CSV table of C-alpha atoms in Angstrom, one decimal:
chain,number,residue,atom,x,y,z
A,1,MET,CA,-41.0,-27.4,-15.2
A,2,LYS,CA,-38.8,-25.7,-17.8
A,3,LYS,CA,-35.4,-24.8,-16.4
A,4,GLU,CA,-34.0,-21.5,-17.6
A,5,TRP,CA,-30.3,-20.8,-18.2
A,6,PRO,CA,-28.9,-18.7,-15.3
A,7,LEU,CA,-27.7,-15.2,-15.7
A,8,TRP,CA,-24.0,-14.3,-15.7
A,9,GLU,CA,-22.2,-11.0,-15.1
A,10,ILE,CA,-19.3,-10.4,-17.5
A,11,PHE,CA,-16.1,-8.6,-16.7
A,12,ILE,CA,-13.6,-7.7,-19.4
A,13,ARG,CA,-10.0,-6.7,-19.1
A,14,SER,CA,-9.6,-4.4,-22.1
A,15,LYS,CA,-5.9,-4.3,-22.1
A,16,SER,CA,-3.0,-5.8,-20.3
A,17,GLY,CA,-2.4,-4.1,-16.9
A,18,LEU,CA,-5.9,-2.8,-16.5
A,19,ASN,CA,-8.6,-4.0,-14.1
A,20,HIS,CA,-11.5,-6.2,-15.3
A,21,LYS,CA,-14.5,-4.0,-15.7
A,22,HIS,CA,-18.2,-5.0,-15.7
A,23,VAL,CA,-19.6,-4.7,-19.2
A,24,GLY,CA,-23.0,-6.5,-19.0
A,25,SER,CA,-24.6,-9.8,-18.6
A,26,LEU,CA,-25.9,-12.8,-20.5
A,27,HIS,CA,-27.6,-16.2,-20.1
A,28,ALA,CA,-25.7,-19.5,-20.3
A,29,SER,CA,-26.1,-23.0,-19.0
A,30,ASP,CA,-22.7,-23.1,-17.3
A,31,ALA,CA,-19.5,-21.2,-16.8
A,32,GLU,CA,-17.8,-22.5,-19.8
A,33,MET,CA,-20.7,-21.5,-22.1
A,34,ALA,CA,-20.8,-18.1,-20.4
A,35,LEU,CA,-17.2,-17.6,-21.3
A,36,GLU,CA,-17.7,-18.5,-24.9
A,37,ASN,CA,-20.9,-16.4,-25.2
A,38,ALA,CA,-19.1,-13.5,-23.5
A,39,ARG,CA,-16.4,-13.7,-26.0
A,40,ASP,CA,-18.9,-13.6,-28.9
A,41,LEU,CA,-21.1,-11.0,-27.4
A,42,TYR,CA,-18.7,-8.6,-25.8
A,43,THR,CA,-15.4,-8.9,-27.6
A,44,ARG,CA,-16.3,-9.0,-31.2
A,45,ARG,CA,-14.0,-6.0,-31.9
A,46,ASN,CA,-11.1,-7.0,-29.8
A,47,GLU,CA,-12.4,-5.3,-26.7
A,48,GLY,CA,-10.6,-7.6,-24.4
A,49,VAL,CA,-7.6,-9.7,-23.4
A,50,SER,CA,-9.3,-11.6,-20.5
A,51,ILE,CA,-12.8,-12.4,-19.4
A,52,TRP,CA,-14.3,-13.1,-16.0
A,53,VAL,CA,-17.8,-14.6,-15.6
A,54,VAL,CA,-19.7,-14.6,-12.3
A,55,GLU,CA,-23.2,-16.0,-11.9
A,56,SER,CA,-25.4,-13.0,-11.1
A,57,LYS,CA,-26.9,-14.6,-8.0
A,58,HIS,CA,-23.5,-14.5,-6.4
A,59,ILE,CA,-23.4,-10.7,-6.6
A,60,THR,CA,-24.7,-8.7,-3.7
A,61,ALA,CA,-25.4,-5.2,-4.7
A,62,SER,CA,-26.1,-2.1,-2.5
A,63,ASP,CA,-29.6,-0.6,-2.7
A,64,PRO,CA,-29.6,2.5,-4.9
A,65,ASP,CA,-32.3,4.0,-2.6
A,66,ASP,CA,-29.9,3.7,0.3
A,67,SER,CA,-27.0,5.4,-1.5
A,68,ASP,CA,-27.4,8.7,0.4
A,69,PRO,CA,-26.9,7.3,3.9
A,70,LEU,CA,-24.4,4.7,2.6
A,71,PHE,CA,-22.0,7.2,1.1
A,72,GLU,CA,-22.8,10.1,3.4
A,73,PRO,CA,-19.8,9.4,5.8
A,74,ALA,CA,-17.3,10.3,3.1
A,75,ARG,CA,-19.1,13.4,2.0
A,76,ASP,CA,-17.9,16.0,4.6
A,77,LYS,CA,-14.3,14.7,4.8
A,78,VAL,CA,-12.6,17.2,2.6
A,79,TYR,CA,-9.4,16.7,4.5
A,80,ARG,CA,-9.0,13.4,2.8
A,81,HIS,CA,-8.1,15.2,-0.4
A,82,PRO,CA,-4.7,16.7,-1.2
A,83,THR,CA,-6.2,20.0,-2.3
A,84,PHE,CA,-7.3,20.6,1.3
A,85,TYR,CA,-3.7,21.5,2.2
A,86,THR,CA,-1.9,24.6,1.3
A,87,VAL,CA,1.7,24.1,0.2
A,88,PRO,CA,3.5,27.2,-1.1
A,89,ASP,CA,4.2,27.4,-4.8
A,90,GLU,CA,8.0,27.4,-4.2
A,91,ILE,CA,7.7,23.8,-2.9
A,92,SER,CA,7.8,21.2,-5.6
A,93,HIS,CA,7.5,17.5,-5.7
A,94,MET,CA,4.6,17.3,-3.3
B,1,MET,CA,6.8,-27.1,-23.6
B,2,THR,CA,9.7,-27.1,-21.2
B,3,SER,CA,9.8,-24.8,-18.3
B,4,LEU,CA,12.7,-23.1,-20.1
B,5,ASN,CA,10.3,-22.0,-22.8
B,6,PHE,CA,7.8,-20.8,-20.2
B,7,GLU,CA,10.6,-18.8,-18.6
B,8,ALA,CA,11.6,-17.3,-21.9
B,9,ILE,CA,8.0,-16.3,-22.7
B,10,PHE,CA,7.6,-14.8,-19.3
B,11,GLN,CA,10.8,-12.7,-19.5
B,12,SER,CA,9.9,-11.5,-23.0
B,13,LYS,CA,6.5,-10.3,-21.7
B,14,ILE,CA,8.3,-8.4,-19.0
B,15,ASP,CA,10.8,-7.0,-21.5
B,16,ASP,CA,7.8,-5.8,-23.6
B,17,GLU,CA,6.1,-4.1,-20.6
B,18,VAL,CA,3.2,-6.6,-20.6
B,19,LYS,CA,1.9,-7.0,-17.1
B,20,ILE,CA,2.0,-10.4,-15.5
B,21,GLU,CA,-1.5,-11.4,-14.2
B,22,PRO,CA,-2.5,-14.0,-11.5
B,23,LYS,CA,-3.3,-16.8,-14.0
B,24,ASP,CA,-0.1,-16.3,-16.1
B,25,TRP,CA,2.7,-18.8,-15.8
B,26,MET,CA,5.5,-17.3,-13.6
B,27,PRO,CA,8.7,-18.7,-12.1
B,28,ASP,CA,8.3,-19.9,-8.5
B,29,ALA,CA,11.0,-17.4,-7.4
B,30,TYR,CA,9.1,-14.5,-8.9
B,31,ARG,CA,5.9,-15.6,-7.1
B,32,LYS,CA,7.8,-16.1,-3.8
B,33,THR,CA,9.7,-12.7,-4.1
B,34,LEU,CA,6.4,-10.9,-4.8
B,35,ILE,CA,4.6,-12.6,-1.9
B,36,ARG,CA,7.4,-11.6,0.4
B,37,GLN,CA,7.6,-8.1,-0.9
B,38,ILE,CA,3.9,-7.4,-1.1
B,39,SER,CA,3.2,-8.9,2.3
B,40,GLN,CA,6.0,-7.0,4.0
B,41,HIS,CA,4.6,-3.9,2.4
B,42,ALA,CA,1.2,-4.7,3.8
B,43,HIS,CA,2.6,-5.3,7.2
B,44,SER,CA,4.4,-2.0,7.1
B,45,GLU,CA,1.1,-0.2,6.4
B,46,ILE,CA,-0.5,-2.0,9.3
B,47,VAL,CA,2.4,-1.5,11.8
B,48,GLY,CA,2.7,2.0,10.5
B,49,MET,CA,-0.6,2.9,12.0
B,50,LEU,CA,0.9,2.5,15.5
B,51,PRO,CA,3.4,5.4,15.8
B,52,GLU,CA,0.8,7.8,14.5
B,53,GLY,CA,-2.1,6.3,16.4
B,54,ASN,CA,-0.1,7.3,19.5
B,55,TRP,CA,-1.1,10.9,18.9
B,56,ILE,CA,-4.7,10.7,17.8
B,57,THR,CA,-6.0,11.4,21.3
B,58,ARG,CA,-3.4,14.1,21.8
B,59,ALA,CA,-3.8,16.1,18.6
B,60,PRO,CA,-3.8,19.8,19.4
B,61,SER,CA,-7.0,20.6,17.6
B,62,LEU,CA,-10.1,18.9,16.2
B,63,ARG,CA,-8.9,19.7,12.7
B,64,ARG,CA,-5.6,17.9,13.3
B,65,LYS,CA,-7.3,15.0,14.9
B,66,LEU,CA,-9.6,14.5,12.0
B,67,ILE,CA,-6.7,14.6,9.6
B,68,LEU,CA,-4.6,12.2,11.6
B,69,LEU,CA,-7.6,9.8,11.9
B,70,ALA,CA,-8.1,9.9,8.2
B,71,LYS,CA,-4.5,9.2,7.5
B,72,VAL,CA,-4.4,6.2,9.9
B,73,GLN,CA,-7.6,4.9,8.3
B,74,ASP,CA,-5.9,5.2,4.9
B,75,GLU,CA,-3.0,3.1,6.1
B,76,ALA,CA,-5.3,0.3,7.3
B,77,GLY,CA,-6.9,0.5,3.8
B,78,HIS,CA,-3.6,0.3,2.1
B,79,GLY,CA,-2.6,-2.7,4.1
B,80,LEU,CA,-5.8,-4.4,3.0
B,81,TYR,CA,-5.3,-3.6,-0.7
B,82,LEU,CA,-1.8,-5.1,-0.4
B,83,TYR,CA,-2.8,-8.3,1.4
B,84,SER,CA,-5.4,-8.8,-1.3
B,85,ALA,CA,-2.7,-8.4,-4.0
B,86,ALA,CA,-0.6,-11.0,-2.2
B,87,GLU,CA,-3.6,-13.3,-2.1
B,88,THR,CA,-3.9,-13.3,-5.9
B,89,LEU,CA,-0.5,-15.1,-5.9
B,90,GLY,CA,-2.0,-17.9,-3.8
B,91,ALA,CA,-0.9,-16.6,-0.4
B,92,ASP,CA,-3.2,-17.2,2.6
B,93,ARG,CA,-4.2,-14.1,4.6
B,94,ASP,CA,-4.0,-15.8,7.9
B,95,ASP,CA,-0.5,-17.2,7.1
B,96,LEU,CA,0.7,-13.8,6.3
B,97,VAL,CA,-0.6,-12.3,9.5
B,98,GLN,CA,1.0,-15.2,11.5
B,99,GLN,CA,4.3,-14.5,9.8
B,100,LEU,CA,4.1,-10.9,11.1
B,101,LEU,CA,3.1,-11.8,14.6
B,102,THR,CA,5.8,-14.5,15.0
B,103,GLY,CA,8.5,-12.1,13.6
B,104,LYS,CA,9.1,-14.3,10.6
B,105,ALA,CA,8.1,-11.5,8.2
B,106,LYS,CA,9.6,-8.1,8.4
B,107,TYR,CA,8.1,-4.7,8.0
B,108,SER,CA,9.7,-1.3,7.4
B,109,SER,CA,12.1,-0.6,10.2
B,110,ILE,CA,11.1,3.1,10.3
B,111,PHE,CA,8.0,2.1,12.4
B,112,ASN,CA,10.2,0.9,15.2
B,113,TYR,CA,11.1,4.5,16.1
B,114,PRO,CA,8.9,6.3,18.7
B,115,THR,CA,6.9,9.4,18.1
B,116,LEU,CA,8.1,11.7,20.9
B,117,ASN,CA,6.6,15.1,20.2
B,118,TRP,CA,3.7,16.4,18.1
B,119,ALA,CA,6.1,17.6,15.3
B,120,ASP,CA,6.9,13.9,14.7
B,121,ILE,CA,3.5,13.6,13.1
B,122,GLY,CA,4.5,16.3,10.6
B,123,ALA,CA,8.0,14.8,10.1
B,124,ILE,CA,6.5,11.4,9.4
B,125,GLY,CA,4.1,12.7,6.8
B,126,TRP,CA,6.7,14.8,5.2
B,127,LEU,CA,9.7,12.5,5.3
B,128,VAL,CA,8.5,9.0,5.9
B,129,ASP,CA,5.5,9.3,3.5
B,130,GLY,CA,7.7,11.3,1.2
B,131,ALA,CA,10.2,8.4,1.0
B,132,ALA,CA,7.5,5.8,0.7
B,133,ILE,CA,5.9,7.7,-2.2
B,134,MET,CA,9.3,7.8,-4.0
B,135,ASN,CA,9.3,4.0,-3.8
B,136,GLN,CA,5.6,3.6,-4.5
B,137,VAL,CA,5.5,5.8,-7.6
B,138,MET,CA,8.1,3.5,-9.0
B,139,LEU,CA,6.0,0.5,-8.0
B,140,THR,CA,2.9,1.7,-10.0
B,141,ARG,CA,4.9,0.4,-13.0
B,142,THR,CA,5.9,-2.9,-11.4
B,143,SER,CA,5.5,-5.9,-13.6
B,144,TYR,CA,2.8,-7.7,-11.5
B,145,GLY,CA,-0.6,-6.3,-12.5
B,146,PRO,CA,-2.5,-6.5,-9.2
B,147,TYR,CA,0.5,-5.0,-7.3
B,148,ALA,CA,0.8,-2.2,-9.8
B,149,ARG,CA,-2.9,-1.4,-9.6
B,150,ALA,CA,-3.0,-1.4,-5.8
B,151,MET,CA,0.0,1.0,-6.0
B,152,VAL,CA,-1.9,3.4,-8.3
B,153,ARG,CA,-4.7,3.6,-5.9
B,154,ILE,CA,-2.4,4.0,-2.9
B,155,CYS,CA,-0.3,6.7,-4.5
B,156,LYS,CA,-3.5,8.7,-5.3
B,157,GLU,CA,-4.6,8.5,-1.7
B,158,GLU,CA,-1.1,9.0,-0.2
B,159,SER,CA,-0.5,12.5,-1.7
B,160,PHE,CA,-2.6,14.1,1.1
B,161,HIS,CA,-0.4,12.3,3.7
B,162,GLN,CA,2.7,14.1,2.6
B,163,ARG,CA,1.0,17.4,2.2
B,164,GLN,CA,-0.6,17.4,5.6
B,165,GLY,CA,2.8,16.5,7.1
B,166,TYR,CA,4.5,19.4,5.4
B,167,GLU,CA,1.7,21.8,6.3
B,168,LEU,CA,2.1,20.7,9.9
B,169,MET,CA,5.8,21.3,9.7
B,170,MET,CA,5.2,24.8,8.4
B,171,ALA,CA,2.9,25.5,11.2
B,172,MET,CA,5.5,24.4,13.7
B,173,ALA,CA,8.6,25.8,12.0
B,174,PHE,CA,7.0,29.2,11.5
B,175,GLY,CA,5.4,29.2,15.0
B,176,SER,CA,6.9,30.1,18.4
B,177,SER,CA,10.6,29.4,19.1
B,178,GLU,CA,9.5,26.4,21.2
B,179,GLN,CA,7.5,25.0,18.3
B,180,LYS,CA,10.4,25.5,15.9
B,181,ALA,CA,12.6,23.7,18.3
B,182,MET,CA,10.2,20.8,18.3
B,183,ALA,CA,10.1,20.7,14.6
B,184,GLN,CA,13.9,20.7,14.4
B,185,ASP,CA,14.1,17.9,17.1
B,186,ALA,CA,11.7,15.8,15.0
B,187,LEU,CA,13.7,16.4,11.9
B,188,ASN,CA,16.9,15.4,13.7
B,189,ARG,CA,15.4,12.1,14.8
B,190,TRP,CA,13.6,11.2,11.5
B,191,TRP,CA,16.0,12.2,8.8
B,192,TRP,CA,18.5,9.3,9.0
B,193,PRO,CA,15.9,6.6,9.5
B,194,ALA,CA,14.0,8.0,6.5
B,195,LEU,CA,17.1,7.6,4.4
B,196,MET,CA,17.5,4.0,5.6
B,197,MET,CA,14.0,3.2,4.4
B,198,PHE,CA,15.4,2.8,0.9
B,199,GLY,CA,17.4,-0.2,2.1
B,200,PRO,CA,21.1,-1.1,1.9
B,201,HIS,CA,23.4,0.3,-0.7
B,202,ASP,CA,23.1,-1.3,-4.1
B,203,ALA,CA,26.4,-3.1,-3.7
B,204,GLU,CA,25.1,-4.8,-0.6
B,205,SER,CA,21.5,-5.4,-1.6
B,206,THR,CA,20.8,-9.1,-1.9
B,207,HIS,CA,17.5,-9.1,-3.9
B,208,SER,CA,18.1,-6.1,-6.2
B,209,ASP,CA,19.5,-7.6,-9.5
B,210,GLN,CA,16.8,-10.2,-10.1
B,211,ALA,CA,14.1,-7.8,-8.9
B,212,ILE,CA,15.2,-5.3,-11.6
B,213,LYS,CA,15.5,-7.9,-14.3
B,214,TRP,CA,11.9,-8.9,-13.4
B,215,LYS,CA,10.9,-5.3,-13.2
B,216,ILE,CA,9.5,-5.8,-9.8
B,217,LYS,CA,11.7,-2.8,-8.9
B,218,ARG,CA,12.6,-0.3,-11.6
B,219,LYS,CA,15.1,1.8,-9.8
B,220,SER,CA,17.8,0.8,-7.3
B,221,ASN,CA,17.9,1.7,-3.6
B,222,ASP,CA,20.6,4.3,-4.1
B,223,GLU,CA,18.9,5.9,-7.0
B,224,LEU,CA,15.6,6.3,-5.1
B,225,ARG,CA,17.5,7.6,-2.0
B,226,GLN,CA,19.3,10.2,-4.1
B,227,SER,CA,16.1,11.4,-5.6
B,228,PHE,CA,14.5,11.7,-2.2
B,229,VAL,CA,17.5,13.8,-0.9
B,230,ASP,CA,17.4,16.0,-3.9
B,231,VAL,CA,13.7,16.9,-3.6
B,232,THR,CA,13.7,17.1,0.2
B,233,VAL,CA,16.7,19.5,0.8
B,234,PRO,CA,14.9,22.6,-0.7
B,235,GLN,CA,11.8,21.7,1.2
B,236,ALA,CA,13.8,21.7,4.5
B,237,GLU,CA,15.4,25.0,3.5
B,238,TYR,CA,12.0,26.6,3.0
B,239,LEU,CA,11.1,25.6,6.5
B,240,GLY,CA,14.3,27.2,7.8
B,241,LEU,CA,15.2,23.9,9.4
B,242,THR,CA,18.6,22.2,9.3
B,243,LEU,CA,19.1,18.7,8.1
B,244,PRO,CA,21.3,16.9,10.6
B,245,ASP,CA,24.1,16.1,8.2
B,246,PRO,CA,27.2,18.3,8.2
B,247,ASP,CA,28.4,16.6,4.9
B,248,LEU,CA,25.3,17.5,3.0
B,249,HIS,CA,26.1,19.8,0.1
B,250,TRP,CA,25.2,20.4,-3.6
B,251,ASN,CA,27.6,18.7,-6.0
B,252,GLU,CA,27.6,20.8,-9.1
B,253,GLU,CA,29.4,18.2,-11.1
B,254,ARG,CA,27.0,15.4,-10.3
B,255,GLY,CA,24.0,17.6,-10.3
B,256,HIS,CA,22.9,16.0,-7.0
B,257,TYR,CA,23.3,16.6,-3.3
B,258,ASP,CA,26.1,14.7,-1.7
B,259,PHE,CA,25.3,13.4,1.8
B,260,GLY,CA,27.0,11.8,4.8
B,261,LYS,CA,27.5,8.2,5.7
B,262,ILE,CA,24.5,6.3,6.8
B,263,ASP,CA,24.9,4.4,10.1
B,264,TRP,CA,24.3,0.9,8.8
B,265,ASP,CA,25.0,-0.7,12.2
B,266,GLU,CA,21.9,1.1,13.5
B,267,PHE,CA,19.9,0.0,10.4
B,268,TRP,CA,20.8,-3.7,11.0
B,269,LYS,CA,20.3,-3.5,14.7
B,270,VAL,CA,16.7,-2.3,14.1
B,271,VAL,CA,16.1,-4.8,11.3
B,272,LYS,CA,17.2,-7.6,13.6
B,273,GLY,CA,14.7,-6.6,16.3
B,274,ASN,CA,16.6,-4.3,18.6
B,275,GLY,CA,15.2,-0.9,17.6
B,276,PRO,CA,13.6,1.3,20.2
B,277,CYS,CA,10.0,0.0,19.7
B,278,ASN,CA,10.3,-3.4,17.9
B,279,ARG,CA,8.9,-5.5,20.8
B,280,GLN,CA,6.2,-2.9,21.6
B,281,ARG,CA,5.0,-2.9,18.0
B,282,ILE,CA,4.6,-6.6,17.7
B,283,GLN,CA,3.0,-6.9,21.1
B,284,ALA,CA,0.4,-4.3,20.0
B,285,ARG,CA,-0.3,-6.3,16.9
B,286,ILE,CA,-0.6,-9.6,18.8
B,287,LYS,CA,-2.9,-7.9,21.3
B,288,ALA,CA,-5.1,-6.6,18.5
B,289,TYR,CA,-5.2,-10.0,16.9
B,290,GLU,CA,-6.1,-11.8,20.1
B,291,ASP,CA,-8.6,-9.3,21.3
B,292,GLY,CA,-10.3,-9.5,17.9
B,293,ALA,CA,-10.6,-13.2,17.8
B,294,TRP,CA,-14.0,-13.4,19.4
B,295,VAL,CA,-15.3,-10.8,16.9
B,296,ARG,CA,-14.1,-12.9,13.9
B,297,GLU,CA,-15.6,-16.0,15.4
B,298,ALA,CA,-18.9,-14.4,16.3
B,299,ALA,CA,-19.3,-12.9,12.8
B,300,MET,CA,-18.8,-16.3,11.2
B,301,ALA,CA,-21.2,-18.0,13.7
B,302,HIS,CA,-23.8,-15.3,12.9
B,303,ALA,CA,-23.4,-15.7,9.2
B,304,GLU,CA,-23.9,-19.5,9.5
B,305,LYS,CA,-27.0,-18.9,11.6
B,306,LYS,CA,-28.5,-16.5,9.1
B,307,GLU,CA,-27.8,-19.1,6.3
B,308,GLN,CA,-29.5,-21.8,8.4
B,309,ARG,CA,-32.6,-19.5,8.9
B,310,LYS,CA,-32.8,-19.0,5.1
B,311,LEU,CA,-32.8,-22.7,4.5
B,312,GLN,CA,-35.2,-23.8,7.2
B,313,PRO,CA,-37.0,-20.8,8.6
B,314,GLU,CA,-39.3,-22.7,10.9
B,315,ALA,CA,-36.7,-25.0,12.4
B,316,ALA,CA,-34.5,-22.1,13.2
B,317,VAL,CA,-37.2,-20.3,14.9
B,318,LYS,CA,-38.0,-23.3,17.0
B,319,ALA,CA,-34.4,-23.9,17.9
B,320,ALA,CA,-34.1,-20.3,19.0
């Protein structure tokens, strides 16, 4: 049986100090090749200073169809936002 | 390359405002200092839930209860962001927790004071969170990437904490004379401990010089404390409350408020474990840790069982 190269998810840090962000995926036989391929595929124009590769099978994603109930608990909690509170205009630094 | 070269490269990155990331070379002392500071910061968030948690069941309205719950939840979240940042330096989560429970690690002394009346919740949001924000805004520019990024997220979330506190203080200070007296009482008790949150004077601070050279800290304890006093005095005036410091006055020449002498004996007494609530706070954490042990074990056992079922569905069914 033909064995296919596994899929890898690629995360790039675009600039020192920022988070790695997911940019896409690619196939590679192992982690080292995934890193090299990611460099060639996703950073041809200096898009990054650091790369993370994670085999796709290790990522557990939430179900988009479930996103309503999943995120519903935060929806009605307006008091978690600073704009919910009235602080007079005279008061600064708050 | 010698470690001297590594150190020179490291320092030049810091001087050039390039963030240090987990896989970069860093001096052992930088790593150790950060683990200590970040974990103490995390412990402070976690222990900081306790004084406010005291009032959740006694909040005077559903609105206030929801707000307080949301704030305490945020503090749990902030503790978790920070523990994770410490783990990027190779620290082990359980070790850090043990250091808190055994008293080896410190947390912010402010949380060893009791919350005696409802206005304390307002005073904490306004003053304690206000002082914390002063420090944390500085830390969004700290040299270690994961710590700086955790701070950005925390500062964004924290801004509601201070505003809800001030709003609560307004409700009390502009309320009945009894309410105003409660607000004044809370301010009297929290003002000085809030000023102590910035730590010892620069001349006595042991870690400061190196921390500034490494840009872990970017402002000194005294600078931060002065900024806090300067922004807070007008806020207290608006409330019609009196800051409990007869020496407090505007110094035209300096362009800052002068303020009275901090009682450092009290500060050190609380740091060394003899504040009003030190024992109570640690006992509460130990109880939470011990009472949660079976949940942590059960979750792991359940995960292992699920994994087994996936591997051999039939055997698992039979065994059950």
